[in-house]
Amino acid sequence: MAETAAALRTVAHNVRAARTRAGLSLEELSRRSQVSKGALVALEKAQGNPNLATLVRLADTLGISVSALMQGPPQGRVRVVAADTVTPLWNGDRGGEARLMLTTSGPAPVEVWRWRLEPDEEYPSHPHQAGVVETVSVTSGRMALIVDGTEHTVEAGQTASFDGDTPHTYRGSGTETCSLIMTVHLPPGPVSAT
């Protein structure tokens, strides 16, 4: 429980700092991200329980990575992260999960995710900001990748890439668990407060 409270305080600090850097009021961030002002106020007070969709919307609007909202200050030149030490940001109704393992630093960061999808379990994603590119590399099983309404089968040993600024869905297909590594390539620089 203490770890959850500490993580929420980190997210609260990082959201407030990113919003301030972007020159956005709570009202404007709410409007742009389509997250209610009440939820933002609670989040900046380290209250509530934001889900993955909320964190993605805030990160996209603020022009930063999801992990930039969740991570504390850097701890050295090399980071090694074990999957079992990272709390899932999404849990499916059939046992699947998504874990944000880490985000690279630099002007155009890359998020590295580990996903597990059970057969017929799916995660629909809202479009991301322009310039976001996602890749999925299936390590076992098979998935259906639905991008802008068109379904693509991606099997173990295959990798797919697509522009993330359109609706997309990940769905486990076949009879086995699908395991995959997803990367989210973010465009350089923060979104300006225009």
mmCIF file of C-alpha atoms in Angstrom:
data_model
loop_
_atom_site.group_PDB
_atom_site.id
_atom_site.type_symbol
_atom_site.label_atom_id
_atom_site.label_comp_id
_atom_site.label_asym_id
_atom_site.label_seq_id
_atom_site.Cartn_x
_atom_site.Cartn_y
_atom_site.Cartn_z
ATOM 1 C CA MET A 1 0.000 0.000 0.000
ATOM 2 C CA ALA A 2 2.870 2.389 0.797
ATOM 3 C CA GLU A 3 4.334 1.746 -2.680
ATOM 4 C CA THR A 4 1.006 2.662 -4.301
ATOM 5 C CA ALA A 5 0.761 5.901 -2.296
ATOM 6 C CA ALA A 6 4.352 6.804 -3.198
ATOM 7 C CA ALA A 7 3.696 6.062 -6.886
ATOM 8 C CA LEU A 8 0.579 8.244 -6.807
ATOM 9 C CA ARG A 9 2.548 11.113 -5.217
ATOM 10 C CA THR A 10 5.149 10.800 -7.999
ATOM 11 C CA VAL A 11 2.437 10.896 -10.689
ATOM 12 C CA ALA A 12 0.808 13.895 -8.975
ATOM 13 C CA HIS A 13 4.100 15.809 -8.894
ATOM 14 C CA ASN A 14 4.973 14.923 -12.492
ATOM 15 C CA VAL A 15 1.540 15.853 -13.899
ATOM 16 C CA ARG A 16 1.570 19.200 -12.103
ATOM 17 C CA ALA A 17 5.173 19.925 -13.211
ATOM 18 C CA ALA A 18 4.481 18.972 -16.857
ATOM 19 C CA ARG A 19 1.260 21.008 -16.902
ATOM 20 C CA THR A 20 3.114 24.036 -15.503
ATOM 21 C CA ARG A 21 5.981 23.641 -18.031
ATOM 22 C CA ALA A 22 3.419 23.483 -20.857
ATOM 23 C CA GLY A 23 1.703 26.625 -19.532
ATOM 24 C CA LEU A 24 -1.674 24.893 -19.239
ATOM 25 C CA SER A 25 -4.368 25.606 -16.666
ATOM 26 C CA LEU A 26 -6.293 22.697 -15.185
ATOM 27 C CA GLU A 27 -9.244 23.718 -17.354
ATOM 28 C CA GLU A 28 -7.189 23.713 -20.541
ATOM 29 C CA LEU A 29 -5.498 20.396 -19.760
ATOM 30 C CA SER A 30 -8.935 18.937 -19.015
ATOM 31 C CA ARG A 31 -10.324 20.195 -22.319
ATOM 32 C CA ARG A 32 -7.386 18.991 -24.410
ATOM 33 C CA SER A 33 -6.985 15.601 -22.721
ATOM 34 C CA GLN A 34 -10.709 14.903 -22.271
ATOM 35 C CA VAL A 35 -10.035 14.080 -18.607
ATOM 36 C CA SER A 36 -12.438 15.746 -16.202
ATOM 37 C CA LYS A 37 -11.184 18.710 -14.204
ATOM 38 C CA GLY A 38 -12.264 16.947 -11.011
ATOM 39 C CA ALA A 39 -10.128 13.921 -11.874
ATOM 40 C CA LEU A 40 -7.164 16.214 -12.602
ATOM 41 C CA VAL A 41 -7.570 18.086 -9.314
ATOM 42 C CA ALA A 42 -7.713 14.770 -7.431
ATOM 43 C CA LEU A 43 -4.706 13.445 -9.348
ATOM 44 C CA GLU A 44 -2.597 16.525 -8.601
ATOM 45 C CA LYS A 45 -3.496 16.051 -4.918
ATOM 46 C CA ALA A 46 -2.273 12.415 -5.129
ATOM 47 C CA GLN A 47 -5.808 11.086 -4.729
ATOM 48 C CA GLY A 48 -7.799 8.672 -6.838
ATOM 49 C CA ASN A 49 -6.664 5.808 -9.030
ATOM 50 C CA PRO A 50 -5.941 6.873 -12.627
ATOM 51 C CA ASN A 51 -6.261 4.120 -15.219
ATOM 52 C CA LEU A 52 -4.020 3.522 -18.228
ATOM 53 C CA ALA A 53 -6.328 5.400 -20.632
ATOM 54 C CA THR A 54 -6.217 8.494 -18.396
ATOM 55 C CA LEU A 55 -2.423 8.393 -18.125
ATOM 56 C CA VAL A 56 -2.074 7.960 -21.905
ATOM 57 C CA ARG A 57 -4.387 10.910 -22.602
ATOM 58 C CA LEU A 58 -2.489 13.140 -20.168
ATOM 59 C CA ALA A 59 0.915 12.088 -21.506
ATOM 60 C CA ASP A 60 -0.156 12.632 -25.114
ATOM 61 C CA THR A 61 -1.598 16.052 -24.318
ATOM 62 C CA LEU A 62 1.506 17.085 -22.375
ATOM 63 C CA GLY A 63 3.825 15.723 -25.090
ATOM 64 C CA ILE A 64 5.640 13.335 -22.750
ATOM 65 C CA SER A 65 5.786 9.592 -22.184
ATOM 66 C CA VAL A 66 3.531 7.720 -19.795
ATOM 67 C CA SER A 67 6.576 6.683 -17.809
ATOM 68 C CA ALA A 68 7.638 10.333 -17.505
ATOM 69 C CA LEU A 69 4.462 10.719 -15.463
ATOM 70 C CA MET A 70 5.328 7.721 -13.304
ATOM 71 C CA GLN A 71 9.086 7.779 -12.770
ATOM 72 C CA GLY A 72 11.117 9.617 -10.213
ATOM 73 C CA PRO A 73 14.497 11.172 -11.004
ATOM 74 C CA PRO A 74 17.016 9.094 -13.018
ATOM 75 C CA GLN A 75 19.110 6.711 -10.938
ATOM 76 C CA GLY A 76 22.214 6.293 -13.086
ATOM 77 C CA ARG A 77 23.432 5.611 -16.587
ATOM 78 C CA VAL A 78 22.092 2.060 -16.842
ATOM 79 C CA ARG A 79 18.657 0.889 -15.717
ATOM 80 C CA VAL A 80 17.830 -2.780 -15.478
ATOM 81 C CA VAL A 81 14.159 -3.490 -14.830
ATOM 82 C CA ALA A 82 12.684 -6.890 -13.962
ATOM 83 C CA ALA A 83 9.129 -7.460 -15.162
ATOM 84 C CA ASP A 84 7.989 -8.760 -11.778
ATOM 85 C CA THR A 85 8.968 -5.478 -10.107
ATOM 86 C CA VAL A 86 6.727 -3.376 -12.372
ATOM 87 C CA THR A 87 3.059 -3.037 -11.510
ATOM 88 C CA PRO A 88 0.723 -3.685 -14.464
ATOM 89 C CA LEU A 89 -0.957 -0.540 -15.800
ATOM 90 C CA TRP A 90 -3.691 -2.584 -17.438
ATOM 91 C CA ASN A 91 -5.295 -5.833 -16.336
ATOM 92 C CA GLY A 92 -7.628 -7.579 -18.738
ATOM 93 C CA ASP A 93 -10.799 -9.373 -17.759
ATOM 94 C CA ARG A 94 -9.274 -12.749 -18.719
ATOM 95 C CA GLY A 95 -5.904 -12.362 -16.969
ATOM 96 C CA GLY A 96 -3.920 -10.364 -19.522
ATOM 97 C CA GLU A 97 -1.806 -7.404 -18.501
ATOM 98 C CA ALA A 98 0.401 -4.584 -19.745
ATOM 99 C CA ARG A 99 3.537 -3.424 -17.950
ATOM 100 C CA LEU A 100 5.451 -0.277 -18.881
ATOM 101 C CA MET A 101 9.015 -1.485 -18.374
ATOM 102 C CA LEU A 102 10.898 1.734 -19.066
ATOM 103 C CA THR A 103 11.225 4.778 -21.265
ATOM 104 C CA THR A 104 14.427 5.868 -22.941
ATOM 105 C CA SER A 105 15.676 9.401 -22.366
ATOM 106 C CA GLY A 106 16.420 12.022 -24.982
ATOM 107 C CA PRO A 107 14.427 14.329 -27.228
ATOM 108 C CA ALA A 108 12.364 11.502 -28.812
ATOM 109 C CA PRO A 109 11.820 8.891 -26.064
ATOM 110 C CA VAL A 110 10.705 5.308 -26.623
ATOM 111 C CA GLU A 111 8.453 3.445 -24.194
ATOM 112 C CA VAL A 112 9.037 -0.309 -23.851
ATOM 113 C CA TRP A 113 6.006 -2.353 -22.775
ATOM 114 C CA ARG A 114 5.440 -6.059 -22.030
ATOM 115 C CA TRP A 115 1.937 -7.263 -22.854
ATOM 116 C CA ARG A 116 0.128 -10.525 -22.296
ATOM 117 C CA LEU A 117 -3.242 -11.088 -23.990
ATOM 118 C CA GLU A 118 -5.419 -14.116 -23.441
ATOM 119 C CA PRO A 119 -7.519 -15.451 -26.364
ATOM 120 C CA ASP A 120 -10.282 -12.978 -27.308
ATOM 121 C CA GLU A 121 -9.081 -10.436 -24.728
ATOM 122 C CA GLU A 122 -8.621 -6.965 -26.122
ATOM 123 C CA TYR A 123 -7.389 -3.512 -25.311
ATOM 124 C CA PRO A 124 -8.786 -0.643 -27.443
ATOM 125 C CA SER A 125 -6.622 2.490 -27.535
ATOM 126 C CA HIS A 126 -7.589 6.035 -28.337
ATOM 127 C CA PRO A 127 -5.500 7.772 -31.002
ATOM 128 C CA HIS A 128 -2.245 9.248 -29.709
ATOM 129 C CA GLN A 129 -0.714 12.583 -30.645
ATOM 130 C CA ALA A 130 0.558 13.032 -34.212
ATOM 131 C CA GLY A 131 4.026 11.571 -34.731
ATOM 132 C CA VAL A 132 3.637 8.609 -32.350
ATOM 133 C CA VAL A 133 4.700 5.298 -33.937
ATOM 134 C CA GLU A 134 3.985 1.960 -32.270
ATOM 135 C CA THR A 135 5.587 -1.412 -32.945
ATOM 136 C CA VAL A 136 4.457 -4.784 -31.668
ATOM 137 C CA SER A 137 6.728 -7.841 -31.668
ATOM 138 C CA VAL A 138 4.896 -11.046 -30.828
ATOM 139 C CA THR A 139 7.125 -13.467 -28.905
ATOM 140 C CA SER A 140 4.544 -16.236 -28.461
ATOM 141 C CA GLY A 141 0.999 -16.886 -29.590
ATOM 142 C CA ARG A 142 -0.916 -14.728 -32.031
ATOM 143 C CA MET A 143 -2.732 -11.407 -31.924
ATOM 144 C CA ALA A 144 -5.085 -9.373 -34.027
ATOM 145 C CA LEU A 145 -3.891 -5.805 -34.471
ATOM 146 C CA ILE A 146 -6.755 -3.580 -35.556
ATOM 147 C CA VAL A 147 -5.672 -0.191 -36.897
ATOM 148 C CA ASP A 148 -8.272 2.275 -38.114
ATOM 149 C CA GLY A 149 -10.789 -0.548 -38.514
ATOM 150 C CA THR A 150 -8.551 -2.937 -40.484
ATOM 151 C CA GLU A 151 -7.490 -6.192 -38.810
ATOM 152 C CA HIS A 152 -3.960 -7.600 -39.207
ATOM 153 C CA THR A 153 -2.777 -10.940 -37.811
ATOM 154 C CA VAL A 154 0.626 -10.825 -36.105
ATOM 155 C CA GLU A 155 2.115 -14.174 -35.066
ATOM 156 C CA ALA A 156 5.082 -15.276 -32.960
ATOM 157 C CA GLY A 157 8.275 -14.078 -34.611
ATOM 158 C CA GLN A 158 6.547 -11.223 -36.463
ATOM 159 C CA THR A 159 6.709 -7.477 -35.835
ATOM 160 C CA ALA A 160 4.271 -4.828 -37.015
ATOM 161 C CA SER A 161 4.591 -1.042 -36.992
ATOM 162 C CA PHE A 162 1.946 1.660 -37.410
ATOM 163 C CA ASP A 163 1.195 5.327 -36.813
ATOM 164 C CA GLY A 164 -0.511 5.558 -33.419
ATOM 165 C CA ASP A 165 -2.583 8.669 -34.199
ATOM 166 C CA THR A 166 -5.575 6.568 -35.247
ATOM 167 C CA PRO A 167 -7.828 4.241 -33.204
ATOM 168 C CA HIS A 168 -6.179 0.861 -32.645
ATOM 169 C CA THR A 169 -6.887 -2.314 -30.708
ATOM 170 C CA TYR A 170 -4.789 -5.252 -29.517
ATOM 171 C CA ARG A 171 -6.639 -8.578 -29.258
ATOM 172 C CA GLY A 172 -5.375 -12.030 -28.368
ATOM 173 C CA SER A 173 -6.332 -14.552 -31.046
ATOM 174 C CA GLY A 174 -5.965 -18.282 -31.444
ATOM 175 C CA THR A 175 -6.012 -20.672 -28.496
ATOM 176 C CA GLU A 176 -2.796 -19.673 -26.666
ATOM 177 C CA THR A 177 -1.725 -16.717 -24.594
ATOM 178 C CA CYS A 178 -0.139 -14.010 -26.748
ATOM 179 C CA SER A 179 2.989 -12.377 -25.349
ATOM 180 C CA LEU A 180 4.419 -9.318 -27.034
ATOM 181 C CA ILE A 181 6.809 -6.432 -26.648
ATOM 182 C CA MET A 182 5.348 -3.096 -27.668
ATOM 183 C CA THR A 183 7.354 0.060 -28.217
ATOM 184 C CA VAL A 184 5.866 3.522 -28.446
ATOM 185 C CA HIS A 185 8.117 5.979 -30.282
ATOM 186 C CA LEU A 186 7.248 9.511 -29.195
ATOM 187 C CA PRO A 187 7.897 12.605 -31.304
ATOM 188 C CA PRO A 188 10.548 15.030 -30.060
ATOM 189 C CA GLY A 189 9.654 17.967 -27.824
ATOM 190 C CA PRO A 190 6.697 18.915 -25.664
ATOM 191 C CA VAL A 191 3.365 20.169 -26.967
ATOM 192 C CA SER A 192 3.184 23.957 -26.814
ATOM 193 C CA ALA A 193 0.375 25.809 -25.064
ATOM 194 C CA THR A 194 -1.266 27.284 -28.150
#
